[in-house]
GROMACS .gro file of C-alpha atoms in nm:
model
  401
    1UNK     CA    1   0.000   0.000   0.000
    2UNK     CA    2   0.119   0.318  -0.089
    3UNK     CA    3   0.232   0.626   0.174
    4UNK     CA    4  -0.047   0.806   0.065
    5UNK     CA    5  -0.332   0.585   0.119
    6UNK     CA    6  -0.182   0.487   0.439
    7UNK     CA    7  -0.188   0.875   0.566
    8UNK     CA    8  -0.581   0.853   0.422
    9UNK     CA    9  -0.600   0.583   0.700
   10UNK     CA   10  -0.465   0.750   0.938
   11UNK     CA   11  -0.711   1.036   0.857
   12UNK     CA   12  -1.008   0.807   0.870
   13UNK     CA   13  -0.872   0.678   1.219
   14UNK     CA   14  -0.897   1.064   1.316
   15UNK     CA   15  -1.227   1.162   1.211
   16UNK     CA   16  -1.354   0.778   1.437
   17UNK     CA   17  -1.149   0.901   1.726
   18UNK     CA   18  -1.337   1.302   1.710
   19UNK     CA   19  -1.686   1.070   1.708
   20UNK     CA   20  -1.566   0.822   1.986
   21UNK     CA   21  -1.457   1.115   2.219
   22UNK     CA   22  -1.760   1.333   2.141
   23UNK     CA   23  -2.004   1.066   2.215
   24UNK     CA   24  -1.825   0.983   2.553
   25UNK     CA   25  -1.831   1.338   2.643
   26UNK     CA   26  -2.199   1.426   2.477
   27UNK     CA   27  -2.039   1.715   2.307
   28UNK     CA   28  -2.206   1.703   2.016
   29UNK     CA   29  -2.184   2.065   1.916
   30UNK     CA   30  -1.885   2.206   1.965
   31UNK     CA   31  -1.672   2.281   1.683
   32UNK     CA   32  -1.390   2.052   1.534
   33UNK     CA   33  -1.040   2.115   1.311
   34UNK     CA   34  -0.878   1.848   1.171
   35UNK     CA   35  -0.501   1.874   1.050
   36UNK     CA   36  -0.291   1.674   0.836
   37UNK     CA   37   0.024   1.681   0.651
   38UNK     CA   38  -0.030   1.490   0.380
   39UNK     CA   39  -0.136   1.710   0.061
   40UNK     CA   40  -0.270   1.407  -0.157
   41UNK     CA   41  -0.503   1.319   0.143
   42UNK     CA   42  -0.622   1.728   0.178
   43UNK     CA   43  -0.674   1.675  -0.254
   44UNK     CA   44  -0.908   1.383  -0.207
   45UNK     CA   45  -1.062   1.570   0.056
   46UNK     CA   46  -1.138   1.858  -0.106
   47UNK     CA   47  -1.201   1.765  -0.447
   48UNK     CA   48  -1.520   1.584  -0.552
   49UNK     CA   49  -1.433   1.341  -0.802
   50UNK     CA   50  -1.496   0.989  -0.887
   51UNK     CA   51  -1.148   0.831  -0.710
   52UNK     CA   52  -1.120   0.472  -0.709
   53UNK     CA   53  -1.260   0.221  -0.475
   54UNK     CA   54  -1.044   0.258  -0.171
   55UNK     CA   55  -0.963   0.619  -0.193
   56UNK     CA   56  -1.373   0.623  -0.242
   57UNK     CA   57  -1.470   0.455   0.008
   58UNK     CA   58  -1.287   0.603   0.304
   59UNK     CA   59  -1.331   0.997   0.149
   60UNK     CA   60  -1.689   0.881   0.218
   61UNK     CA   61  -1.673   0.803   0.538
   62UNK     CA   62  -1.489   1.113   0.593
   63UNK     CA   63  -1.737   1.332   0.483
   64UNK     CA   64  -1.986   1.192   0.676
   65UNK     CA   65  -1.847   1.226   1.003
   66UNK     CA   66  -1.650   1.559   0.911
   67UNK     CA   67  -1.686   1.860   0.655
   68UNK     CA   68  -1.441   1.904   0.430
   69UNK     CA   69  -1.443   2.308   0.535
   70UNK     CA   70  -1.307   2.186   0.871
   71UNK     CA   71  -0.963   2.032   0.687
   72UNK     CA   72  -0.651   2.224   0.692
   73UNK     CA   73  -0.320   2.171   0.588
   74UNK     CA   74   0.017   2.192   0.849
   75UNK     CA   75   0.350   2.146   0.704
   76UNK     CA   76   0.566   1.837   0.841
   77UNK     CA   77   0.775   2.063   1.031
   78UNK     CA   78   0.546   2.210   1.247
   79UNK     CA   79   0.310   1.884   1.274
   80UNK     CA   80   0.312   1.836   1.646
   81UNK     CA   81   0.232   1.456   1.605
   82UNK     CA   82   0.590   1.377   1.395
   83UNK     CA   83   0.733   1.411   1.734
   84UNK     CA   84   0.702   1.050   1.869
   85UNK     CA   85   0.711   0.902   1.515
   86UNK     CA   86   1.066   1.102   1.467
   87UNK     CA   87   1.176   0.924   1.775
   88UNK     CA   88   1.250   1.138   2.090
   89UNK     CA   89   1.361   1.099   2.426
   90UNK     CA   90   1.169   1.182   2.729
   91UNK     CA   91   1.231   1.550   2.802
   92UNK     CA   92   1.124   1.598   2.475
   93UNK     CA   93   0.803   1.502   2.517
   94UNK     CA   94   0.759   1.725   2.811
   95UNK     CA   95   0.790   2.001   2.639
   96UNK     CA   96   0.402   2.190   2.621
   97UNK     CA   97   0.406   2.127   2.189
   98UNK     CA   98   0.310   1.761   2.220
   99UNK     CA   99   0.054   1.841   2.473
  100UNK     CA  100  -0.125   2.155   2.378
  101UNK     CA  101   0.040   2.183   1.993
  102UNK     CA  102   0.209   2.483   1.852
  103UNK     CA  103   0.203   2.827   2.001
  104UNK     CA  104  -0.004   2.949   1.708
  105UNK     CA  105  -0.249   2.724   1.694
  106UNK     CA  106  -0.465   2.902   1.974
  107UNK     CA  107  -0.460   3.189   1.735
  108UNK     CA  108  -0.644   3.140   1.381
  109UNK     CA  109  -0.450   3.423   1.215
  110UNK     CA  110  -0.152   3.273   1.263
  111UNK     CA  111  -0.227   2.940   1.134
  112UNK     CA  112   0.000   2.816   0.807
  113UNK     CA  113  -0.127   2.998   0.513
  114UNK     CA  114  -0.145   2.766   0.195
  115UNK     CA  115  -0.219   2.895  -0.199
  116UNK     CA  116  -0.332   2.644  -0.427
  117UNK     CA  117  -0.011   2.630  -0.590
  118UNK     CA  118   0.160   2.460  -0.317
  119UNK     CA  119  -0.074   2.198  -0.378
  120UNK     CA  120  -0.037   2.210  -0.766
  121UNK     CA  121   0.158   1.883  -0.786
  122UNK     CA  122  -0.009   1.651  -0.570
  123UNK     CA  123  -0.340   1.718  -0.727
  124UNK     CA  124  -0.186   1.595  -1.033
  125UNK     CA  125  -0.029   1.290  -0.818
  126UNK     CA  126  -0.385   1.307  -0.681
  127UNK     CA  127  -0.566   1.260  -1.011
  128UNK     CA  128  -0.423   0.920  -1.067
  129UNK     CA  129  -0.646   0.745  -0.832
  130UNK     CA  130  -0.971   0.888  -1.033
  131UNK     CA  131  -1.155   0.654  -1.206
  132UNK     CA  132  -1.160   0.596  -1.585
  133UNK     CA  133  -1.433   0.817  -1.732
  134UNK     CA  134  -1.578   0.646  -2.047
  135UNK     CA  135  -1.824   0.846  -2.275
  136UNK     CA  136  -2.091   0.731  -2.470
  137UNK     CA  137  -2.326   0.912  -2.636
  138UNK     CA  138  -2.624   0.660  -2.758
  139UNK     CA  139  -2.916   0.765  -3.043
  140UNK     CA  140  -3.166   0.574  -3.163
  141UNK     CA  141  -3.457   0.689  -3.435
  142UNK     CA  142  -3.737   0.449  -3.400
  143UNK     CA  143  -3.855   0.625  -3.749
  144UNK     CA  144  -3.535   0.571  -3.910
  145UNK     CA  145  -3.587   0.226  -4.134
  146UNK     CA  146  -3.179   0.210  -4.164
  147UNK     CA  147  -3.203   0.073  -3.778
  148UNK     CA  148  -3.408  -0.258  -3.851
  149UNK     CA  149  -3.236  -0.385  -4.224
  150UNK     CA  150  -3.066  -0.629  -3.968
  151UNK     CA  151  -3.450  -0.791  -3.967
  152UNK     CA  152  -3.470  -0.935  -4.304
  153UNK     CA  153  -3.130  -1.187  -4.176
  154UNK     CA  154  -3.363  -1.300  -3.891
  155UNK     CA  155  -3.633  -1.614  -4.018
  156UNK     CA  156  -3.848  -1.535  -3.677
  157UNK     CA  157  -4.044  -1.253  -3.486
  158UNK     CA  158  -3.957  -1.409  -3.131
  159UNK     CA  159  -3.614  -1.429  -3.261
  160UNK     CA  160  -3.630  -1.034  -3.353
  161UNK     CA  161  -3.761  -0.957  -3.035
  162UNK     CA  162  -3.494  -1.118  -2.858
  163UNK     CA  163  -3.247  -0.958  -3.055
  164UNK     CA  164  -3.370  -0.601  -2.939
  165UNK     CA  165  -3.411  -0.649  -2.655
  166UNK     CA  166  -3.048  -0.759  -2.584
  167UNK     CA  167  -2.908  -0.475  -2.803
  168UNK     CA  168  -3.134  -0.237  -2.566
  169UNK     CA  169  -3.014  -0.405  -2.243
  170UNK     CA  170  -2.645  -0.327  -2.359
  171UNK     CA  171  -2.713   0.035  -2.436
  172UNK     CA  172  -2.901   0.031  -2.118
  173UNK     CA  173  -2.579  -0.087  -1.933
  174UNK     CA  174  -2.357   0.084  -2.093
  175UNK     CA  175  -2.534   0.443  -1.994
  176UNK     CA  176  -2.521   0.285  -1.641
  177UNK     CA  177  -2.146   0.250  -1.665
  178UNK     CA  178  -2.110   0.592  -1.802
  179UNK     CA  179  -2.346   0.736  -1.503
  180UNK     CA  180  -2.108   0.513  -1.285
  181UNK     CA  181  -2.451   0.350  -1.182
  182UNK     CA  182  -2.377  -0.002  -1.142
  183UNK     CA  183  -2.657  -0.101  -0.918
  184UNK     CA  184  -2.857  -0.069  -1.171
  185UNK     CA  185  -2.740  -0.318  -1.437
  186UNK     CA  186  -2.944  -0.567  -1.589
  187UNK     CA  187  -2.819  -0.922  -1.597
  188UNK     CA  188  -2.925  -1.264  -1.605
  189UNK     CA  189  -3.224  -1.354  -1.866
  190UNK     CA  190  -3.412  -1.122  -2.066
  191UNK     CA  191  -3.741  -1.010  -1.866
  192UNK     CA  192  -4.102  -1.039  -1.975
  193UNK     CA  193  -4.116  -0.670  -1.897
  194UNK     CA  194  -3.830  -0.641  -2.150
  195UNK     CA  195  -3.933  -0.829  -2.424
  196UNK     CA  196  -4.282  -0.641  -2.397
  197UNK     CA  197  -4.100  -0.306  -2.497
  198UNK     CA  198  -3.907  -0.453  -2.774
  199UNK     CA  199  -4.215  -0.590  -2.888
  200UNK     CA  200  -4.378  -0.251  -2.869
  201UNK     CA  201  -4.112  -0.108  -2.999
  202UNK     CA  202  -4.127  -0.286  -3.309
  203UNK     CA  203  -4.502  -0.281  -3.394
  204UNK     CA  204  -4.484   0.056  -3.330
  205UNK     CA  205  -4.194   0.080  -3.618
  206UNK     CA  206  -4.474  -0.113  -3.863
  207UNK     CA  207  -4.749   0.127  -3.829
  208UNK     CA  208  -4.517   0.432  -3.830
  209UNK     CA  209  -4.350   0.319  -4.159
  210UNK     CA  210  -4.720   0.176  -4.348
  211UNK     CA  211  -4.943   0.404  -4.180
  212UNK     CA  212  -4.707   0.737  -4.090
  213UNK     CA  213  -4.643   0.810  -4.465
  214UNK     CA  214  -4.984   0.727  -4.650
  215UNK     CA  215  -5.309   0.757  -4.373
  216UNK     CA  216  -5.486   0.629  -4.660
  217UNK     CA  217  -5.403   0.270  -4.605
  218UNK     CA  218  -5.647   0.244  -4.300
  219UNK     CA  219  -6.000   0.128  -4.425
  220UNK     CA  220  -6.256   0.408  -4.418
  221UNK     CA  221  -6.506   0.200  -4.271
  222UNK     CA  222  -6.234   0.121  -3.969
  223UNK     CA  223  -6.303   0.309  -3.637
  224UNK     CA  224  -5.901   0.379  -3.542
  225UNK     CA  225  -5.783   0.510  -3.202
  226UNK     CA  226  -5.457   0.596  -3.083
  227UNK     CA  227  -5.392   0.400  -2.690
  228UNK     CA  228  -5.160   0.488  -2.388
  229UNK     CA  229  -4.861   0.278  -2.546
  230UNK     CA  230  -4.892   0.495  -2.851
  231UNK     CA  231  -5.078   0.218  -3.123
  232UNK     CA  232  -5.326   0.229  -3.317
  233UNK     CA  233  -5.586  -0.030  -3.238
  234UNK     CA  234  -5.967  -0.085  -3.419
  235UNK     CA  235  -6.238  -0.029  -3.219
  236UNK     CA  236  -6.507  -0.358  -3.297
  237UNK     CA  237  -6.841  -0.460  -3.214
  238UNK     CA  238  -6.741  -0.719  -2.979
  239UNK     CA  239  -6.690  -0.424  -2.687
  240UNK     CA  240  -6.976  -0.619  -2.477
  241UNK     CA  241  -6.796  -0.991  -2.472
  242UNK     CA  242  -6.607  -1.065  -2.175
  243UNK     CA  243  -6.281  -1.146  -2.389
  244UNK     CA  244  -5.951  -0.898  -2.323
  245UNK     CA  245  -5.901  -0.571  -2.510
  246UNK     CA  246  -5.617  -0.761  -2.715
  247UNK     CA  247  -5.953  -0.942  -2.895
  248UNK     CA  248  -6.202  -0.659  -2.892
  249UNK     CA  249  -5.963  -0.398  -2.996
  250UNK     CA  250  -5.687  -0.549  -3.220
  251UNK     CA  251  -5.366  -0.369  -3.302
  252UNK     CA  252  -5.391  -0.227  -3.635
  253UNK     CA  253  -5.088  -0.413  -3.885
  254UNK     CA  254  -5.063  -0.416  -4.265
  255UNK     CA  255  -5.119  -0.738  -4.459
  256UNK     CA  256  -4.833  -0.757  -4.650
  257UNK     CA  257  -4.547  -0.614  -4.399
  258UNK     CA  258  -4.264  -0.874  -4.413
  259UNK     CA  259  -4.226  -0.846  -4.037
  260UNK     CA  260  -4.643  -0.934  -3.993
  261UNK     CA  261  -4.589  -1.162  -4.229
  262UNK     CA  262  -4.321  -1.324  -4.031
  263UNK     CA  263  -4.543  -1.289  -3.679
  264UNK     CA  264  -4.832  -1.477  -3.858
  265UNK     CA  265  -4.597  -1.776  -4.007
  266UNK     CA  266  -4.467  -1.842  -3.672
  267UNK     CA  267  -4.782  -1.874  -3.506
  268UNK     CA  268  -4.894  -2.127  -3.758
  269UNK     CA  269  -4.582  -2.314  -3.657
  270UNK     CA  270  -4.700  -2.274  -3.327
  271UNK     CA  271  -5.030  -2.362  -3.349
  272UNK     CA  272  -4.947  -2.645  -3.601
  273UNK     CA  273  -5.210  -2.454  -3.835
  274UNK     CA  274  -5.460  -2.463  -3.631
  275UNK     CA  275  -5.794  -2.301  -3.671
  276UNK     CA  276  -5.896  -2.001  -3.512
  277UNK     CA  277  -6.153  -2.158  -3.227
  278UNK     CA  278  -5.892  -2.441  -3.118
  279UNK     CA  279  -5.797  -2.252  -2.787
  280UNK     CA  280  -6.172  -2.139  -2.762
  281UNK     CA  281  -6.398  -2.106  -2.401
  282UNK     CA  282  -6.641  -2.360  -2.593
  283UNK     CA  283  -6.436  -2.607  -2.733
  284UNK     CA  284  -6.183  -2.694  -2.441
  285UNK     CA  285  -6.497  -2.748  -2.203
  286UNK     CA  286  -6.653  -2.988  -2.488
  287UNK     CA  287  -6.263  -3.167  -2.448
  288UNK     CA  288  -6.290  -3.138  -2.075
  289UNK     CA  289  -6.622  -3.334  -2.074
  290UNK     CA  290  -6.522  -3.566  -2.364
  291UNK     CA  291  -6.222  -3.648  -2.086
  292UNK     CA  292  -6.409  -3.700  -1.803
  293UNK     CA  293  -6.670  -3.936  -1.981
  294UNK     CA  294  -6.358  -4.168  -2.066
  295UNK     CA  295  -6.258  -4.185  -1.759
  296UNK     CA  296  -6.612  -4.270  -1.594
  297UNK     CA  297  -6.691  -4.547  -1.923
  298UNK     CA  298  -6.332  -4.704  -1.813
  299UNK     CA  299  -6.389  -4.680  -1.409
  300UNK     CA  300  -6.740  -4.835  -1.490
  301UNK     CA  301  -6.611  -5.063  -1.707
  302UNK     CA  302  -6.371  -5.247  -1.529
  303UNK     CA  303  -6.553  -5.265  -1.217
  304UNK     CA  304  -6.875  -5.464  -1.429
  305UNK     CA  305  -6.669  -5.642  -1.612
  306UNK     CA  306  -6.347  -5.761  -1.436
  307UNK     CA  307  -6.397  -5.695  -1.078
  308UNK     CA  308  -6.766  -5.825  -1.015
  309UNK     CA  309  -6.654  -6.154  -1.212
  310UNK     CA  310  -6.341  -6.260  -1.024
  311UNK     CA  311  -6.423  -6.569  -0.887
  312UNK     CA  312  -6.387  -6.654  -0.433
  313UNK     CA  313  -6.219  -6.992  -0.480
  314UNK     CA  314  -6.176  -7.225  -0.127
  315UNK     CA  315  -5.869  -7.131   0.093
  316UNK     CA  316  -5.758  -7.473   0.084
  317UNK     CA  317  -5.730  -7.508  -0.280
  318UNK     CA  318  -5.590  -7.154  -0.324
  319UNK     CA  319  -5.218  -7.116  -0.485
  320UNK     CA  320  -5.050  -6.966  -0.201
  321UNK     CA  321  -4.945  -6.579  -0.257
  322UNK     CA  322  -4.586  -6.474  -0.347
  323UNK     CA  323  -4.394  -6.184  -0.454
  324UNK     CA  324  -4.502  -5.977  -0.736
  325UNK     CA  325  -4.872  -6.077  -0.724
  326UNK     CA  326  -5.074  -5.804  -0.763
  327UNK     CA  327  -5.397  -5.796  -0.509
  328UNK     CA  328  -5.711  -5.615  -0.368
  329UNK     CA  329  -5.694  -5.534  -0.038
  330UNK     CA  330  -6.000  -5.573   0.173
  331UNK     CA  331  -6.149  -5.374   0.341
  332UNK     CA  332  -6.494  -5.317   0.508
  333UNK     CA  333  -6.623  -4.997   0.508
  334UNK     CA  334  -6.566  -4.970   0.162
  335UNK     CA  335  -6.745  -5.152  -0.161
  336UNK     CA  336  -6.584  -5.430  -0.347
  337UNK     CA  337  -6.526  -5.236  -0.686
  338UNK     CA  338  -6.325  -4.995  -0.469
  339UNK     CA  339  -6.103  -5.169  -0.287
  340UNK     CA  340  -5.747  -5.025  -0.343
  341UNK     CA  341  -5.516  -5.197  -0.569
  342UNK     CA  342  -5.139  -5.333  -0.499
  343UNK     CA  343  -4.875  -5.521  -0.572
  344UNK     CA  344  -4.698  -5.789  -0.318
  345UNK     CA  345  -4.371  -5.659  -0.196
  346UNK     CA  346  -4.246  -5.896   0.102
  347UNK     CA  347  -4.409  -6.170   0.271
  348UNK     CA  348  -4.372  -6.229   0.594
  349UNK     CA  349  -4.394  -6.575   0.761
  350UNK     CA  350  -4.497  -6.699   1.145
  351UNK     CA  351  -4.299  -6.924   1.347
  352UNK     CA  352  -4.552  -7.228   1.194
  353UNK     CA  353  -4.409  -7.168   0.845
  354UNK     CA  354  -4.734  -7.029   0.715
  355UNK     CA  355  -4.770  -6.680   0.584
  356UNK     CA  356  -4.898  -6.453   0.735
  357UNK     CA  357  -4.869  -6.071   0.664
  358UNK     CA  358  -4.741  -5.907   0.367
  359UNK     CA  359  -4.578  -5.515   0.265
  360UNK     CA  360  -4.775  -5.411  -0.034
  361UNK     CA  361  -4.700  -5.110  -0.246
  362UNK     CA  362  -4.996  -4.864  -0.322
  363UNK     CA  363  -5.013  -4.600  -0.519
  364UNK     CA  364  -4.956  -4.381  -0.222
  365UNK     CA  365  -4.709  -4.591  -0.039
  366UNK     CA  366  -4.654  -4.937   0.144
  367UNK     CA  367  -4.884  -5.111   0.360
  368UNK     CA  368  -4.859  -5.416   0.574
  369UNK     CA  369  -5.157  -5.616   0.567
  370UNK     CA  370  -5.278  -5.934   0.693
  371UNK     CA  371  -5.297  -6.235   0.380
  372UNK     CA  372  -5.678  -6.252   0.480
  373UNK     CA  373  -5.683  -5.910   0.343
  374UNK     CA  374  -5.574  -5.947   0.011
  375UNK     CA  375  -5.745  -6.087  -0.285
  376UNK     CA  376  -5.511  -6.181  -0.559
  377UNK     CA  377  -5.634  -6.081  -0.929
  378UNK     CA  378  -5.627  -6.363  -1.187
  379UNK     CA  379  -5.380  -6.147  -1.401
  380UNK     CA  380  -5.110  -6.259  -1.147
  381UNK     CA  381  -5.145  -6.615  -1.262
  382UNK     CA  382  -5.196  -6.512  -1.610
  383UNK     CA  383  -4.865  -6.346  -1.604
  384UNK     CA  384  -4.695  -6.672  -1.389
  385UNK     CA  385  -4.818  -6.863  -1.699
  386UNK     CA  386  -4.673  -6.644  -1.923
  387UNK     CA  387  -4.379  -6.640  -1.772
  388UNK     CA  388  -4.342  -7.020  -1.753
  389UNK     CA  389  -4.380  -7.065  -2.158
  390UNK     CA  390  -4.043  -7.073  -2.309
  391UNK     CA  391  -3.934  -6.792  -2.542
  392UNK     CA  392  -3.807  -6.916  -2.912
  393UNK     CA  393  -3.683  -6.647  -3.145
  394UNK     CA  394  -3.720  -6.653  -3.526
  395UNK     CA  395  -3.430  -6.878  -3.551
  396UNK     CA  396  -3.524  -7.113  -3.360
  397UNK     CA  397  -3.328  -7.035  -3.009
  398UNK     CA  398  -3.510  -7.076  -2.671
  399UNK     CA  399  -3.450  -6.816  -2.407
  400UNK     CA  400  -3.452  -6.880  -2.067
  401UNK     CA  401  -3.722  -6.697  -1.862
   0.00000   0.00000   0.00000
């Protein structure tokens, strides 16, 4: 660290020692001179500027404990506190300077009396720690066509939008850096609040260049107004539906625009061509109830038709239950057709060798039940059948199940 910044130290240890003595002593008021001998740290001081981060940061906490009015310079050789960093011996520091300072510091007309000269050099030295300043003077003509000939190299709208967008979030930035406002950069993904403005931004481009130079391309028989974004939107007859303003009052865009043109092919492409009523109130209820009938025909179904039918064979002649099988599990304060379905996950065996209680798996977790619950399903012999049949490929090789 350089001698400089350490004397800026040393002045920031100063201006926390003034507070820590006047809030032990509650003298709040009373008036306060601060002395150093250090000309760069008097420049910094003095001087508003943009310095760099360190000699920032502690000017700033300078000036908010301390004016910079109540700053004054005293050469080396009268600085009372060089005494003890000189080195000196005892009787020296006896002497009434180190104690109560100079003789004519109790007198203000006598202080050292410094032009700006004297400090002609170390603002120059001073200067150095300023920040970089970078210009940039930014323009943009929305009405200028010039500005969006990059378009025609770019196949989609979204793909324009983005574009924009980015291009305005570096100009953005880049008058932040010049305004040395970095707080306020933009980063990470593009916003939905950004892309909106590049989107207005465009459309607003179409209808200047179609509509700004000939007013004669709006249909007479259109009723036009002008909205708070600046478009021009067609007033309909559908004001009394309960649809947004985006579908009672359209934005007004030429037909044959290559940039409409390129909006409409891309949300075809969307839409897979679609008709205009696929996303309608109307005709996602009638898929809604079309849904929901499925799904009652199916529940019905295989409760009449599978579950009612199994067939209660005799315990003793039952195929004892294993691993794998999948079951119903009984219970009583429910109906047959909705007994809960699972499949058999562990069995667990008594001391007798028989089994008795199994860990099922659910659909919302595991169970142990009693094998009096459960009712096995004939798919699980189905599938043990299955199973058992050997496997021959085309060519005549068995595989091993």
């Amino acid at each position: 660290m350089s001698t400089p910044k350490l004397e800026l130290l040393a002045a920031v240890i100063g201006t926390r020692l003034v507070q820590s003595v006047k809030t032990s002593l509650n003298i709040h008021s009373i008036q306060t001179f601060y002395w150093t001998d250090s000309k760069f740290v008097l420049c910094w001081i003095k001087n508003s500027g943009t310095w760099k981060t360190f000699v920032r940061n502690r000017i700033k906490e300078i000036h908010s404990s301390s004016s910079k009015e109540d700053w004054y310079y005293v050469p080396s050789q009268m600085n009372a506190a060089d005494i003890a960093s000189r080195g000196c011996n005892a009787q020296t520091l006896f002497s009434l300077c180190w104690w109560e300072g100079p003789i004519w510091l109790k007198n203000r007309s006598s202080w050292p009396d410094t032009k700006d000269s004297d400090f002609k050099d170390a603002l120059e030295l001073a200067t150095e720690e300023r920040k970089p300043t970078v210009t940039t003077n930014l323009s943009l003509n929305d009405s200028d066509s010039n500005f969006f000939e990059w378009t025609k190299r770019v196949l989609k709208f979204s793909s324009i939008v983005r574009t924009l967008a980015s291009v305005k979030r570096f100009l953005s930035n880049a008058k932040s850096v010049a305004n040395r406002q970095k707080d306020s950069l933009l980063k990470g993904n593009l916003s939905e609040k950004e892309l909106s403005k590049s989107e207005l931004e465009i459309l607003l481009f179409i209808q200047k260049e179609t509509f700004g130079k000939n007013r004669r391309l709006i249909p007479p028989n259109f009723v036009v107004y002008l909205d708070y974004d600046g478009l021009l939107r067609v007033e309909t007859k559908l004001f009394s539906t309960d649809t947004g303003d985006y579908f009672r009052r359209p934005i007004l865009l030429p037909d044959k625009h290559e940039l409409v043109l390129r909006l409409i092919e891309e949300t075809h492409r969307i839409h897979n061509h679609a008709d205009l009523d696929l996303n309608d109130m109307q005709n996602l209820r009638k898929r809604a109830k079309h849904l929901h009938a499925v799904k009652h025909k199916l529940k019905t179904r295989f409760q009449k038709e599978y579950i009612s039918l199994l067939k209660q064979t005799s315990n003793k002649v039952e195929t004892p239950l294993s691993v794998g099988d999948i079951v119903l599990i009984s219970l009583d304060n429910k109906k047959r057709v909705d007994w809960p379905l699972a499949k058999i996950v562990e069995i667990y065996k008594g001391r007798d060798g028989v089994s008795r209680v199994a860990r099922l798996k659910t659909q919302s977790g595991e169970l142990i039940r009693p094998i009096q619950r459960l009712c096995r399903l004939e798919i699980s012999g189905k599938i043990a059948e299955i199973m058992r049949e050997p496997i021959t490929t085309r060519r005549g090789r068995t595989i091993k199940s």
